[in-house]
Amino acid sequence: MKPFLEKLQPSPGTSWAMLNRRLDDEIPFQWHHHPELELTLTLNSRGQRFIGDHIGGYDDGDLVLIGPNLPHSWSSTEKVEQGEPHVALVMWFRPEWAQTLSQTFVELKSVAAVVERAATGLKFTDTYAARARPVIEDLFTRSADERLLCLMQVLNMLAQDAGAEPLASPRSVPAPAGSDRSRIDRVLDHIHLNYASGLSLAELADVAALSPSGLHRLFRRHTHMSITDYIMRLKIGEACAMLSGTSKPIAHIAEAVGYETLANFNRQFKALKGLTPRSYRQSFRAAG
């Protein structure tokens, strides 16, 4: 598993980094953060995306811009075309890189605004994602100087997308790193790996090397919600992916995400989503 603080290094002679990630089996959950902004185009894949306190589904052509140090991960549930790999075309650049662009070239001043909006994560509309897709795919075939021009073109294009949807809540934007950063990272990692198997407060406090009361304060300071609410959101988010992406019985889904009773699962699902699991599945299929 990758470390929480992902270290990114541009190739020699370049000012930003990129990755053409192709995975045959799955896109695994890897909860991490880094000081760079991240623009990710996901292809031939469906599943769940986790960005700050946002949990939602993604599909082929999903295009998202993530702000600096905002924790995030994708977790696939299936491919669109089974014979082809999951693909993530990822571009990373520093906030100051984008600021320099907008300050140097007045024609690109809108880039600074979209970077600021991306602090909570930003999902671009299907229309703009479809426009950007061929440019991004072509970008990965170009030389370093041409790639830079392509990325500038993409960012300037996406900056015009007034319908781009914020993902995480403003309260989830990371505070400047402090002495307890590694503690909360350890706790979040442990939760994301084990939330379906049952977690105790004492277990999490031990991971954080804090008392239970100290853990409560730390967790609320960084996530602005209780541990119980956070775990519930993870469980319901995974259930949404299974309801929309599989035909598994609802009772089996409830058990898979860690609910001991179907009644409790139905109650918490409706409280968070405003629909019963059955209605959610039906509405998703109707929309498709």
PDB file of C-alpha atoms in Angstrom:
ATOM      1  CA  MET A   1       0.000   0.000   0.000  1.00  0.00           C
ATOM      2  CA  LYS A   2       1.268   3.473  -0.852  1.00  0.00           C
ATOM      3  CA  PRO A   3       2.212   5.813   1.998  1.00  0.00           C
ATOM      4  CA  PHE A   4      -0.377   8.379   3.000  1.00  0.00           C
ATOM      5  CA  LEU A   5       1.793  11.272   1.910  1.00  0.00           C
ATOM      6  CA  GLU A   6       2.464  10.405  -1.705  1.00  0.00           C
ATOM      7  CA  LYS A   7       5.769  11.727  -3.026  1.00  0.00           C
ATOM      8  CA  LEU A   8       5.547  12.905  -6.632  1.00  0.00           C
ATOM      9  CA  GLN A   9       8.488  13.824  -8.803  1.00  0.00           C
ATOM     10  CA  PRO A  10       8.192  15.274 -12.327  1.00  0.00           C
ATOM     11  CA  SER A  11      10.399  13.716 -14.973  1.00  0.00           C
ATOM     12  CA  PRO A  12      13.637  15.589 -15.783  1.00  0.00           C
ATOM     13  CA  GLY A  13      12.945  18.615 -17.946  1.00  0.00           C
ATOM     14  CA  THR A  14       9.280  18.896 -16.939  1.00  0.00           C
ATOM     15  CA  SER A  15       7.407  21.122 -14.484  1.00  0.00           C
ATOM     16  CA  TRP A  16       4.526  18.745 -13.670  1.00  0.00           C
ATOM     17  CA  ALA A  17       3.975  14.996 -13.355  1.00  0.00           C
ATOM     18  CA  MET A  18       1.703  12.516 -15.115  1.00  0.00           C
ATOM     19  CA  LEU A  19       0.780   8.837 -15.051  1.00  0.00           C
ATOM     20  CA  ASN A  20      -1.004   6.566 -17.523  1.00  0.00           C
ATOM     21  CA  ARG A  21      -2.243   3.977 -15.036  1.00  0.00           C
ATOM     22  CA  ARG A  22      -3.638   0.722 -16.476  1.00  0.00           C
ATOM     23  CA  LEU A  23      -4.835  -2.044 -14.174  1.00  0.00           C
ATOM     24  CA  ASP A  24      -6.246  -5.370 -15.295  1.00  0.00           C
ATOM     25  CA  ASP A  25      -7.787  -6.531 -12.013  1.00  0.00           C
ATOM     26  CA  GLU A  26      -9.068  -3.443 -10.212  1.00  0.00           C
ATOM     27  CA  ILE A  27      -8.336   0.064  -9.039  1.00  0.00           C
ATOM     28  CA  PRO A  28      -7.536  -0.633  -5.382  1.00  0.00           C
ATOM     29  CA  PHE A  29      -8.472   1.608  -2.483  1.00  0.00           C
ATOM     30  CA  GLN A  30      -5.390   3.658  -1.495  1.00  0.00           C
ATOM     31  CA  TRP A  31      -6.232   6.545   0.821  1.00  0.00           C
ATOM     32  CA  HIS A  32      -3.558   9.203   0.314  1.00  0.00           C
ATOM     33  CA  HIS A  33      -2.831  12.894  -0.125  1.00  0.00           C
ATOM     34  CA  HIS A  34      -0.128  15.100  -1.653  1.00  0.00           C
ATOM     35  CA  PRO A  35       0.594  18.839  -1.968  1.00  0.00           C
ATOM     36  CA  GLU A  36      -0.044  18.824  -5.723  1.00  0.00           C
ATOM     37  CA  LEU A  37      -3.402  19.313  -7.410  1.00  0.00           C
ATOM     38  CA  GLU A  38      -4.545  16.206  -9.269  1.00  0.00           C
ATOM     39  CA  LEU A  39      -6.573  16.034 -12.475  1.00  0.00           C
ATOM     40  CA  THR A  40      -7.782  12.464 -13.092  1.00  0.00           C
ATOM     41  CA  LEU A  41      -9.690  11.083 -16.076  1.00  0.00           C
ATOM     42  CA  THR A  42     -10.968   7.564 -15.360  1.00  0.00           C
ATOM     43  CA  LEU A  43     -11.826   5.306 -18.286  1.00  0.00           C
ATOM     44  CA  ASN A  44     -13.360   1.848 -18.716  1.00  0.00           C
ATOM     45  CA  SER A  45     -14.114   1.665 -15.002  1.00  0.00           C
ATOM     46  CA  ARG A  46     -16.993   1.976 -12.556  1.00  0.00           C
ATOM     47  CA  GLY A  47     -16.882   2.169  -8.780  1.00  0.00           C
ATOM     48  CA  GLN A  48     -16.637   4.550  -5.860  1.00  0.00           C
ATOM     49  CA  ARG A  49     -14.577   7.689  -5.433  1.00  0.00           C
ATOM     50  CA  PHE A  50     -13.638   9.013  -1.989  1.00  0.00           C
ATOM     51  CA  ILE A  51     -12.543  12.655  -1.792  1.00  0.00           C
ATOM     52  CA  GLY A  52     -12.380  14.326   1.617  1.00  0.00           C
ATOM     53  CA  ASP A  53     -15.772  13.582   3.166  1.00  0.00           C
ATOM     54  CA  HIS A  54     -17.347  12.920  -0.259  1.00  0.00           C
ATOM     55  CA  ILE A  55     -18.309   9.377  -1.217  1.00  0.00           C
ATOM     56  CA  GLY A  56     -19.871   8.869  -4.627  1.00  0.00           C
ATOM     57  CA  GLY A  57     -20.011   6.683  -7.692  1.00  0.00           C
ATOM     58  CA  TYR A  58     -17.982   7.171 -10.844  1.00  0.00           C
ATOM     59  CA  ASP A  59     -18.318   5.809 -14.367  1.00  0.00           C
ATOM     60  CA  ASP A  60     -16.426   5.798 -17.651  1.00  0.00           C
ATOM     61  CA  GLY A  61     -15.189   9.289 -18.548  1.00  0.00           C
ATOM     62  CA  ASP A  62     -15.254  10.644 -14.987  1.00  0.00           C
ATOM     63  CA  LEU A  63     -13.087  13.786 -14.773  1.00  0.00           C
ATOM     64  CA  VAL A  64     -12.159  15.285 -11.402  1.00  0.00           C
ATOM     65  CA  LEU A  65      -9.747  17.967 -10.155  1.00  0.00           C
ATOM     66  CA  ILE A  66      -8.598  17.537  -6.552  1.00  0.00           C
ATOM     67  CA  GLY A  67      -7.091  20.317  -4.426  1.00  0.00           C
ATOM     68  CA  PRO A  68      -3.771  20.170  -2.553  1.00  0.00           C
ATOM     69  CA  ASN A  69      -3.517  17.727   0.362  1.00  0.00           C
ATOM     70  CA  LEU A  70      -7.156  16.676   0.092  1.00  0.00           C
ATOM     71  CA  PRO A  71      -7.247  12.929   0.935  1.00  0.00           C
ATOM     72  CA  HIS A  72      -8.692  10.825  -1.855  1.00  0.00           C
ATOM     73  CA  SER A  73      -8.943   7.409  -3.452  1.00  0.00           C
ATOM     74  CA  TRP A  74     -10.803   5.490  -6.121  1.00  0.00           C
ATOM     75  CA  SER A  75     -12.028   1.913  -5.709  1.00  0.00           C
ATOM     76  CA  SER A  76     -13.364   0.073  -8.756  1.00  0.00           C
ATOM     77  CA  THR A  77     -16.239  -2.410  -8.783  1.00  0.00           C
ATOM     78  CA  GLU A  78     -16.235  -3.394 -12.474  1.00  0.00           C
ATOM     79  CA  LYS A  79     -14.947  -2.638 -15.960  1.00  0.00           C
ATOM     80  CA  VAL A  80     -17.072  -1.294 -18.799  1.00  0.00           C
ATOM     81  CA  GLU A  81     -15.313  -3.467 -21.399  1.00  0.00           C
ATOM     82  CA  GLN A  82     -14.180  -6.657 -19.684  1.00  0.00           C
ATOM     83  CA  GLY A  83     -11.310  -7.345 -22.084  1.00  0.00           C
ATOM     84  CA  GLU A  84      -9.692  -3.949 -21.505  1.00  0.00           C
ATOM     85  CA  PRO A  85      -7.937  -2.561 -18.377  1.00  0.00           C
ATOM     86  CA  HIS A  86      -9.147   0.040 -15.934  1.00  0.00           C
ATOM     87  CA  VAL A  87      -7.453   3.303 -16.981  1.00  0.00           C
ATOM     88  CA  ALA A  88      -6.641   6.407 -14.951  1.00  0.00           C
ATOM     89  CA  LEU A  89      -4.947   9.273 -16.791  1.00  0.00           C
ATOM     90  CA  VAL A  90      -3.513  11.391 -13.987  1.00  0.00           C
ATOM     91  CA  MET A  91      -1.876  14.830 -14.096  1.00  0.00           C
ATOM     92  CA  TRP A  92      -0.305  16.483 -11.035  1.00  0.00           C
ATOM     93  CA  PHE A  93       0.838  20.081 -10.698  1.00  0.00           C
ATOM     94  CA  ARG A  94       1.676  22.428  -7.841  1.00  0.00           C
ATOM     95  CA  PRO A  95      -0.668  25.301  -6.893  1.00  0.00           C
ATOM     96  CA  GLU A  96       2.133  27.792  -7.520  1.00  0.00           C
ATOM     97  CA  TRP A  97       2.569  26.340 -11.032  1.00  0.00           C
ATOM     98  CA  ALA A  98      -1.048  27.199 -11.844  1.00  0.00           C
ATOM     99  CA  GLN A  99      -0.737  30.608 -10.179  1.00  0.00           C
ATOM    100  CA  THR A 100       2.307  31.407 -12.290  1.00  0.00           C
ATOM    101  CA  LEU A 101       0.363  30.547 -15.435  1.00  0.00           C
ATOM    102  CA  SER A 102      -2.508  32.877 -14.558  1.00  0.00           C
ATOM    103  CA  GLN A 103      -0.197  35.684 -13.431  1.00  0.00           C
ATOM    104  CA  THR A 104       2.084  35.450 -16.466  1.00  0.00           C
ATOM    105  CA  PHE A 105      -0.573  34.944 -19.115  1.00  0.00           C
ATOM    106  CA  VAL A 106      -3.648  37.098 -18.554  1.00  0.00           C
ATOM    107  CA  GLU A 107      -5.479  34.905 -21.070  1.00  0.00           C
ATOM    108  CA  LEU A 108      -5.313  32.091 -18.496  1.00  0.00           C
ATOM    109  CA  LYS A 109      -6.509  34.040 -15.467  1.00  0.00           C
ATOM    110  CA  SER A 110      -9.563  31.774 -15.226  1.00  0.00           C
ATOM    111  CA  VAL A 111      -7.235  28.850 -14.402  1.00  0.00           C
ATOM    112  CA  ALA A 112      -6.529  30.395 -11.004  1.00  0.00           C
ATOM    113  CA  ALA A 113     -10.258  30.446 -10.275  1.00  0.00           C
ATOM    114  CA  VAL A 114     -10.797  26.768 -11.140  1.00  0.00           C
ATOM    115  CA  VAL A 115      -7.775  25.839  -9.007  1.00  0.00           C
ATOM    116  CA  GLU A 116      -9.325  27.681  -6.070  1.00  0.00           C
ATOM    117  CA  ARG A 117     -12.670  25.931  -6.653  1.00  0.00           C
ATOM    118  CA  ALA A 118     -10.881  22.585  -6.653  1.00  0.00           C
ATOM    119  CA  ALA A 119      -9.895  22.911  -2.993  1.00  0.00           C
ATOM    120  CA  THR A 120     -12.841  20.650  -2.114  1.00  0.00           C
ATOM    121  CA  GLY A 121     -12.582  18.531  -5.253  1.00  0.00           C
ATOM    122  CA  LEU A 122     -14.424  19.353  -8.454  1.00  0.00           C
ATOM    123  CA  LYS A 123     -16.295  16.979 -10.777  1.00  0.00           C
ATOM    124  CA  PHE A 124     -16.673  18.376 -14.272  1.00  0.00           C
ATOM    125  CA  THR A 125     -19.911  18.022 -16.201  1.00  0.00           C
ATOM    126  CA  ASP A 126     -20.270  15.252 -18.756  1.00  0.00           C
ATOM    127  CA  THR A 127     -20.209  17.828 -21.548  1.00  0.00           C
ATOM    128  CA  TYR A 128     -16.867  19.337 -20.562  1.00  0.00           C
ATOM    129  CA  ALA A 129     -15.392  15.951 -19.632  1.00  0.00           C
ATOM    130  CA  ALA A 130     -16.265  14.682 -23.117  1.00  0.00           C
ATOM    131  CA  ARG A 131     -14.615  17.743 -24.700  1.00  0.00           C
ATOM    132  CA  ALA A 132     -11.476  17.372 -22.615  1.00  0.00           C
ATOM    133  CA  ARG A 133     -11.170  13.596 -23.031  1.00  0.00           C
ATOM    134  CA  PRO A 134      -9.577  13.478 -26.528  1.00  0.00           C
ATOM    135  CA  VAL A 135      -7.162  16.274 -25.621  1.00  0.00           C
ATOM    136  CA  ILE A 136      -6.087  14.462 -22.441  1.00  0.00           C
ATOM    137  CA  GLU A 137      -5.719  11.136 -24.246  1.00  0.00           C
ATOM    138  CA  ASP A 138      -3.649  12.826 -26.950  1.00  0.00           C
ATOM    139  CA  LEU A 139      -1.555  14.632 -24.319  1.00  0.00           C
ATOM    140  CA  PHE A 140      -0.077  11.321 -23.162  1.00  0.00           C
ATOM    141  CA  THR A 141       1.323  10.648 -26.654  1.00  0.00           C
ATOM    142  CA  ARG A 142       3.098  14.003 -27.020  1.00  0.00           C
ATOM    143  CA  SER A 143       6.576  15.327 -26.309  1.00  0.00           C
ATOM    144  CA  ALA A 144       7.188  17.293 -23.111  1.00  0.00           C
ATOM    145  CA  ASP A 145       6.734  20.744 -24.664  1.00  0.00           C
ATOM    146  CA  GLU A 146       3.557  19.712 -26.490  1.00  0.00           C
ATOM    147  CA  ARG A 147       2.180  18.084 -23.319  1.00  0.00           C
ATOM    148  CA  LEU A 148       2.526  21.393 -21.499  1.00  0.00           C
ATOM    149  CA  LEU A 149       0.505  23.197 -24.158  1.00  0.00           C
ATOM    150  CA  CYS A 150      -2.143  20.461 -24.059  1.00  0.00           C
ATOM    151  CA  LEU A 151      -2.461  20.693 -20.282  1.00  0.00           C
ATOM    152  CA  MET A 152      -2.828  24.465 -20.472  1.00  0.00           C
ATOM    153  CA  GLN A 153      -5.542  23.969 -23.092  1.00  0.00           C
ATOM    154  CA  VAL A 154      -7.367  21.447 -20.887  1.00  0.00           C
ATOM    155  CA  LEU A 155      -7.245  23.630 -17.766  1.00  0.00           C
ATOM    156  CA  ASN A 156      -8.402  26.702 -19.666  1.00  0.00           C
ATOM    157  CA  MET A 157     -11.268  24.671 -21.152  1.00  0.00           C
ATOM    158  CA  LEU A 158     -12.347  23.241 -17.795  1.00  0.00           C
ATOM    159  CA  ALA A 159     -12.209  26.667 -16.181  1.00  0.00           C
ATOM    160  CA  GLN A 160     -15.232  27.585 -18.315  1.00  0.00           C
ATOM    161  CA  ASP A 161     -17.352  24.767 -16.829  1.00  0.00           C
ATOM    162  CA  ALA A 162     -19.756  26.726 -14.622  1.00  0.00           C
ATOM    163  CA  GLY A 163     -21.651  23.525 -13.830  1.00  0.00           C
ATOM    164  CA  ALA A 164     -18.680  21.707 -12.317  1.00  0.00           C
ATOM    165  CA  GLU A 165     -19.817  20.112  -9.060  1.00  0.00           C
ATOM    166  CA  PRO A 166     -17.964  20.544  -5.741  1.00  0.00           C
ATOM    167  CA  LEU A 167     -17.482  17.161  -4.080  1.00  0.00           C
ATOM    168  CA  ALA A 168     -16.269  17.420  -0.479  1.00  0.00           C
ATOM    169  CA  SER A 169     -17.634  19.935   1.990  1.00  0.00           C
ATOM    170  CA  PRO A 170     -15.552  23.068   2.729  1.00  0.00           C
ATOM    171  CA  ARG A 171     -14.972  21.810   6.259  1.00  0.00           C
ATOM    172  CA  SER A 172     -13.003  18.856   4.890  1.00  0.00           C
ATOM    173  CA  VAL A 173     -10.331  21.053   3.277  1.00  0.00           C
ATOM    174  CA  PRO A 174      -7.138  20.124   5.125  1.00  0.00           C
ATOM    175  CA  ALA A 175      -5.673  22.504   7.633  1.00  0.00           C
ATOM    176  CA  PRO A 176      -1.924  23.145   7.396  1.00  0.00           C
ATOM    177  CA  ALA A 177       0.000  20.064   8.389  1.00  0.00           C
ATOM    178  CA  GLY A 178       0.729  19.838  12.086  1.00  0.00           C
ATOM    179  CA  SER A 179       2.214  17.439  14.576  1.00  0.00           C
ATOM    180  CA  ASP A 180      -0.949  15.284  14.596  1.00  0.00           C
ATOM    181  CA  ARG A 181      -1.104  14.811  10.810  1.00  0.00           C
ATOM    182  CA  SER A 182       0.387  11.328  10.917  1.00  0.00           C
ATOM    183  CA  ARG A 183      -2.003  10.305  13.705  1.00  0.00           C
ATOM    184  CA  ILE A 184      -5.140  11.116  11.755  1.00  0.00           C
ATOM    185  CA  ASP A 185      -3.672   9.489   8.637  1.00  0.00           C
ATOM    186  CA  ARG A 186      -3.082   6.261  10.545  1.00  0.00           C
ATOM    187  CA  VAL A 187      -6.611   6.306  11.925  1.00  0.00           C
ATOM    188  CA  LEU A 188      -8.223   7.035   8.541  1.00  0.00           C
ATOM    189  CA  ASP A 189      -6.211   4.303   6.888  1.00  0.00           C
ATOM    190  CA  HIS A 190      -7.219   1.779   9.547  1.00  0.00           C
ATOM    191  CA  ILE A 191     -10.874   2.761   9.204  1.00  0.00           C
ATOM    192  CA  HIS A 192     -10.881   2.513   5.404  1.00  0.00           C
ATOM    193  CA  LEU A 193      -9.269  -0.916   5.479  1.00  0.00           C
ATOM    194  CA  ASN A 194     -11.430  -2.380   8.244  1.00  0.00           C
ATOM    195  CA  TYR A 195     -14.734  -0.495   8.476  1.00  0.00           C
ATOM    196  CA  ALA A 196     -16.803  -3.463   7.268  1.00  0.00           C
ATOM    197  CA  SER A 197     -15.389  -5.864   9.853  1.00  0.00           C
ATOM    198  CA  GLY A 198     -16.278  -3.843  12.936  1.00  0.00           C
ATOM    199  CA  LEU A 199     -14.116  -1.317  14.745  1.00  0.00           C
ATOM    200  CA  SER A 200     -13.969  -0.353  18.402  1.00  0.00           C
ATOM    201  CA  LEU A 201     -13.064   3.047  19.797  1.00  0.00           C
ATOM    202  CA  ALA A 202     -10.351   1.420  21.897  1.00  0.00           C
ATOM    203  CA  GLU A 203      -8.819  -0.139  18.778  1.00  0.00           C
ATOM    204  CA  LEU A 204      -8.736   3.192  16.937  1.00  0.00           C
ATOM    205  CA  ALA A 205      -7.397   5.022  19.974  1.00  0.00           C
ATOM    206  CA  ASP A 206      -4.569   2.500  20.105  1.00  0.00           C
ATOM    207  CA  VAL A 207      -3.799   3.127  16.415  1.00  0.00           C
ATOM    208  CA  ALA A 208      -3.608   6.858  17.129  1.00  0.00           C
ATOM    209  CA  ALA A 209      -1.669   6.363  20.380  1.00  0.00           C
ATOM    210  CA  LEU A 210      -4.229   8.560  22.130  1.00  0.00           C
ATOM    211  CA  SER A 211      -6.880   8.203  24.785  1.00  0.00           C
ATOM    212  CA  PRO A 212     -10.449   7.728  23.493  1.00  0.00           C
ATOM    213  CA  SER A 213     -11.308  11.319  24.400  1.00  0.00           C
ATOM    214  CA  GLY A 214      -8.146  12.571  22.684  1.00  0.00           C
ATOM    215  CA  LEU A 215      -9.057  10.601  19.574  1.00  0.00           C
ATOM    216  CA  HIS A 216     -12.557  12.112  19.546  1.00  0.00           C
ATOM    217  CA  ARG A 217     -11.103  15.623  19.628  1.00  0.00           C
ATOM    218  CA  LEU A 218      -8.505  14.841  16.953  1.00  0.00           C
ATOM    219  CA  PHE A 219     -11.040  13.229  14.636  1.00  0.00           C
ATOM    220  CA  ARG A 220     -13.550  16.070  14.907  1.00  0.00           C
ATOM    221  CA  ARG A 221     -10.836  18.671  14.375  1.00  0.00           C
ATOM    222  CA  HIS A 222      -9.792  17.082  11.080  1.00  0.00           C
ATOM    223  CA  THR A 223     -13.091  15.714   9.702  1.00  0.00           C
ATOM    224  CA  HIS A 224     -15.728  17.835  11.475  1.00  0.00           C
ATOM    225  CA  MET A 225     -17.777  14.735  12.203  1.00  0.00           C
ATOM    226  CA  SER A 226     -17.825  11.870  14.666  1.00  0.00           C
ATOM    227  CA  ILE A 227     -16.074   8.563  14.040  1.00  0.00           C
ATOM    228  CA  THR A 228     -19.467   6.829  13.993  1.00  0.00           C
ATOM    229  CA  ASP A 229     -20.813   9.156  11.297  1.00  0.00           C
ATOM    230  CA  TYR A 230     -17.654   8.803   9.228  1.00  0.00           C
ATOM    231  CA  ILE A 231     -17.820   5.005   9.291  1.00  0.00           C
ATOM    232  CA  MET A 232     -21.517   5.083   8.440  1.00  0.00           C
ATOM    233  CA  ARG A 233     -20.785   7.232   5.370  1.00  0.00           C
ATOM    234  CA  LEU A 234     -18.142   4.769   4.221  1.00  0.00           C
ATOM    235  CA  LYS A 235     -20.508   1.816   4.625  1.00  0.00           C
ATOM    236  CA  ILE A 236     -23.367   3.521   2.828  1.00  0.00           C
ATOM    237  CA  GLY A 237     -21.045   4.745   0.069  1.00  0.00           C
ATOM    238  CA  GLU A 238     -19.819   1.212  -0.597  1.00  0.00           C
ATOM    239  CA  ALA A 239     -23.415  -0.032  -0.493  1.00  0.00           C
ATOM    240  CA  CYS A 240     -24.363   2.567  -3.137  1.00  0.00           C
ATOM    241  CA  ALA A 241     -21.655   1.236  -5.446  1.00  0.00           C
ATOM    242  CA  MET A 242     -22.887  -2.324  -4.999  1.00  0.00           C
ATOM    243  CA  LEU A 243     -26.536  -1.365  -5.452  1.00  0.00           C
ATOM    244  CA  SER A 244     -25.833   0.540  -8.665  1.00  0.00           C
ATOM    245  CA  GLY A 245     -23.156  -1.744 -10.067  1.00  0.00           C
ATOM    246  CA  THR A 246     -24.279  -5.263  -9.120  1.00  0.00           C
ATOM    247  CA  SER A 247     -27.447  -7.342  -8.816  1.00  0.00           C
ATOM    248  CA  LYS A 248     -26.564  -8.723  -5.385  1.00  0.00           C
ATOM    249  CA  PRO A 249     -29.498  -9.048  -2.964  1.00  0.00           C
ATOM    250  CA  ILE A 250     -29.838  -6.076  -0.637  1.00  0.00           C
ATOM    251  CA  ALA A 251     -29.463  -8.269   2.450  1.00  0.00           C
ATOM    252  CA  HIS A 252     -26.134  -9.568   1.122  1.00  0.00           C
ATOM    253  CA  ILE A 253     -24.948  -6.017   0.456  1.00  0.00           C
ATOM    254  CA  ALA A 254     -25.884  -4.954   3.978  1.00  0.00           C
ATOM    255  CA  GLU A 255     -23.862  -7.821   5.424  1.00  0.00           C
ATOM    256  CA  ALA A 256     -20.906  -7.172   3.099  1.00  0.00           C
ATOM    257  CA  VAL A 257     -20.515  -3.573   4.260  1.00  0.00           C
ATOM    258  CA  GLY A 258     -20.715  -4.480   7.919  1.00  0.00           C
ATOM    259  CA  TYR A 259     -24.361  -4.306   9.052  1.00  0.00           C
ATOM    260  CA  GLU A 260     -25.564  -7.028  11.388  1.00  0.00           C
ATOM    261  CA  THR A 261     -29.246  -6.383  10.670  1.00  0.00           C
ATOM    262  CA  LEU A 262     -31.048  -5.416   7.490  1.00  0.00           C
ATOM    263  CA  ALA A 263     -33.356  -3.096   9.445  1.00  0.00           C
ATOM    264  CA  ASN A 264     -30.436  -1.005  10.716  1.00  0.00           C
ATOM    265  CA  PHE A 265     -28.946  -0.842   7.229  1.00  0.00           C
ATOM    266  CA  ASN A 266     -32.257   0.311   5.716  1.00  0.00           C
ATOM    267  CA  ARG A 267     -32.705   2.932   8.425  1.00  0.00           C
ATOM    268  CA  GLN A 268     -29.224   4.428   8.093  1.00  0.00           C
ATOM    269  CA  PHE A 269     -29.296   4.281   4.284  1.00  0.00           C
ATOM    270  CA  LYS A 270     -32.552   6.235   4.114  1.00  0.00           C
ATOM    271  CA  ALA A 271     -31.340   8.750   6.700  1.00  0.00           C
ATOM    272  CA  LEU A 272     -28.245   9.515   4.624  1.00  0.00           C
ATOM    273  CA  LYS A 273     -29.569   9.173   1.071  1.00  0.00           C
ATOM    274  CA  GLY A 274     -33.265  10.031   1.474  1.00  0.00           C
ATOM    275  CA  LEU A 275     -34.244   6.783  -0.272  1.00  0.00           C
ATOM    276  CA  THR A 276     -34.508   3.157   0.710  1.00  0.00           C
ATOM    277  CA  PRO A 277     -31.816   0.888  -0.778  1.00  0.00           C
ATOM    278  CA  ARG A 278     -34.416  -0.624  -3.110  1.00  0.00           C
ATOM    279  CA  SER A 279     -35.594   2.800  -4.323  1.00  0.00           C
ATOM    280  CA  TYR A 280     -31.992   3.913  -4.786  1.00  0.00           C
ATOM    281  CA  ARG A 281     -31.270   0.907  -6.996  1.00  0.00           C
ATOM    282  CA  GLN A 282     -34.449   1.451  -9.028  1.00  0.00           C
ATOM    283  CA  SER A 283     -33.806   5.180  -9.526  1.00  0.00           C
ATOM    284  CA  PHE A 284     -30.237   4.529 -10.591  1.00  0.00           C
ATOM    285  CA  ARG A 285     -31.341   2.025 -13.208  1.00  0.00           C
ATOM    286  CA  ALA A 286     -34.102   4.323 -14.411  1.00  0.00           C
ATOM    287  CA  ALA A 287     -31.577   7.149 -14.836  1.00  0.00           C
ATOM    288  CA  GLY A 288     -29.279   4.856 -16.827  1.00  0.00           C
TER     289      GLY A 288
END
